[in-house]
C-alpha positions as a printed Julia matrix, in Angstrom:
142×3 Matrix{Float64}:
   0.29  -0.21    0.37
   3.01   2.22    1.16
   3.82   1.78   -2.84
   0.95   2.98   -4.16
   0.44   6.11   -1.96
   4.78   6.62   -3.56
   3.8    5.82   -6.59
   0.52   8.39   -7.02
   2.65  10.87   -6.02
   5.47  10.43   -9.32
   1.87  10.21  -11.11
   0.67  13.38   -9.88
   3.11  15.49  -10.34
   3.94  14.26  -14.05
   0.33  14.95  -15.06
   1.03  18.11  -13.28
   4.22  19.21  -15.44
   1.46  18.05  -18.14
  -0.94  21.32  -19.99
  -4.0   19.7   -18.81
  -6.46  21.85  -16.79
  -6.65  21.04  -13.23
 -10.0   19.18  -13.28
  -8.74  16.66  -15.32
  -5.94  16.11  -13.47
  -7.98  15.39  -10.89
 -10.62  13.19  -12.38
  -6.85  11.32  -13.24
  -5.69  11.84   -9.65
  -9.0   10.28   -8.95
  -8.85   7.08  -11.22
  -5.92   6.38   -9.79
  -6.74   6.37   -6.4
  -9.5    3.88   -7.42
  -7.16   1.69   -9.11
  -5.48   2.19   -5.68
  -8.03   1.45   -2.68
 -11.43  -0.97   -4.71
  -8.51  -2.56   -6.82
 -10.02  -2.18  -10.55
  -9.0   -3.62  -13.73
  -5.88  -0.84  -14.69
  -5.94  -1.59  -17.89
  -8.97  -0.33  -17.56
  -8.5    2.92  -15.72
  -6.31   3.56  -18.14
  -6.95   3.51  -21.0
  -9.9    6.0   -20.05
  -7.31   8.06  -18.58
  -5.57   8.54  -22.37
  -8.92   8.64  -24.17
  -9.3   11.16  -21.42
  -6.23  13.33  -21.9
  -6.47  12.9   -25.99
  -9.95  14.11  -26.1
  -8.86  17.29  -23.82
  -5.83  17.49  -26.49
  -8.22  17.66  -29.54
 -10.57  19.56  -27.96
  -8.01  22.39  -27.53
  -6.34  22.01  -31.17
 -10.47  22.1   -32.31
 -10.36  26.25  -30.09
  -7.41  27.08  -32.35
  -7.82  26.82  -35.17
 -11.47  28.22  -34.55
  -9.02  30.79  -32.62
  -6.9   31.1   -35.37
  -9.88  31.16  -38.54
 -11.84  34.17  -36.15
  -8.18  36.69  -35.91
  -7.44  35.69  -39.65
 -10.62  36.63  -40.48
 -10.35  39.98  -38.56
  -7.18  40.53  -39.77
  -7.84  40.19  -43.83
 -11.88  40.43  -43.61
 -11.84  37.63  -45.54
 -13.75  34.07  -44.53
 -11.93  30.98  -43.91
  -9.73  29.43  -46.22
 -11.69  26.48  -46.55
 -15.0   29.14  -46.64
 -13.14  29.71  -49.68
 -12.17  27.03  -51.96
 -15.92  25.37  -50.77
 -18.13  28.72  -52.12
 -14.99  28.65  -55.51
 -15.45  24.8   -55.97
 -19.05  25.15  -56.62
 -19.18  28.24  -58.72
 -16.02  25.83  -61.6
 -17.0   26.43  -64.56
 -19.18  29.25  -63.95
 -17.46  33.24  -64.95
 -17.11  35.3   -61.16
 -15.96  38.49  -60.38
 -12.79  38.07  -57.57
 -12.05  41.07  -55.36
  -8.64  41.16  -53.87
  -6.09  43.24  -52.61
  -5.35  45.92  -55.58
  -9.31  45.68  -56.97
 -11.36  42.28  -59.04
 -10.23  40.07  -60.76
 -13.33  38.35  -63.32
 -12.88  34.91  -65.58
 -14.64  31.31  -65.26
 -13.91  29.51  -61.91
 -10.89  26.29  -63.82
  -9.48  25.07  -60.42
  -9.85  25.03  -56.74
  -6.49  24.15  -55.27
  -5.73  23.93  -51.16
  -5.18  27.12  -51.28
  -5.58  29.05  -54.36
  -7.74  29.24  -57.36
  -7.86  29.96  -60.96
  -9.4   31.9   -63.25
  -9.23  31.84  -66.95
 -10.34  36.09  -67.84
 -11.5   36.96  -70.91
  -8.1   37.08  -73.18
  -7.85  33.42  -73.07
  -5.29  33.53  -69.73
  -5.0   31.95  -66.06
  -5.14  34.05  -63.01
  -3.76  32.32  -60.23
  -5.18  34.09  -57.21
  -3.9   33.04  -53.33
  -6.66  32.3   -51.07
  -5.29  34.94  -48.86
  -5.46  38.11  -51.03
  -9.47  37.68  -51.62
 -12.06  39.61  -50.52
 -15.01  38.71  -51.71
 -16.09  36.5   -54.82
 -19.61  37.65  -57.15
 -21.15  34.72  -59.51
 -21.45  36.84  -62.91
 -24.42  35.99  -65.03
 -23.93  35.11  -68.62
C-alpha cells in the first residue's frame, strides 16, 4: 500500500507537468486512487485516462484552429480559406468577379487547389489567385 501511495505521488507530479486543466488532473488522480483503493482493472482505467487526455488535446486543438480562423478573418476581412475553397469549387465553370487586395479580377473558375484558385480571363490567360488575397466573390451572369 505504501508503494502505491508513492507511485500516485509520482504520477500526480508528472500529470501536473502536462498542459491539462485542473479538472482533468483531478479526474485522472481520482481514477488512480480508485485503482489503489479498490483494485479496479488497471488497464481499463489507464485507457480511460489516455482517452480523456486525448479528448482534452483534441478540444484544445479545435479551439485553437477556430480562434486562428477568427483572427485571420478579423485581420483580412476575408472568410477562412476552407470556406473560400468550398465556395469556389461550387463555381467551377462559372464566370465570377473576385475582389482581391488590388481590385477586381473576373473570369471563369477553372480549378481550385488547396490555397488558390485558377481563373481564365476574357483574353484566355490563366490568373492564379491565392485565397489569402480574396476579399469577395461575385457570380456573374452570362
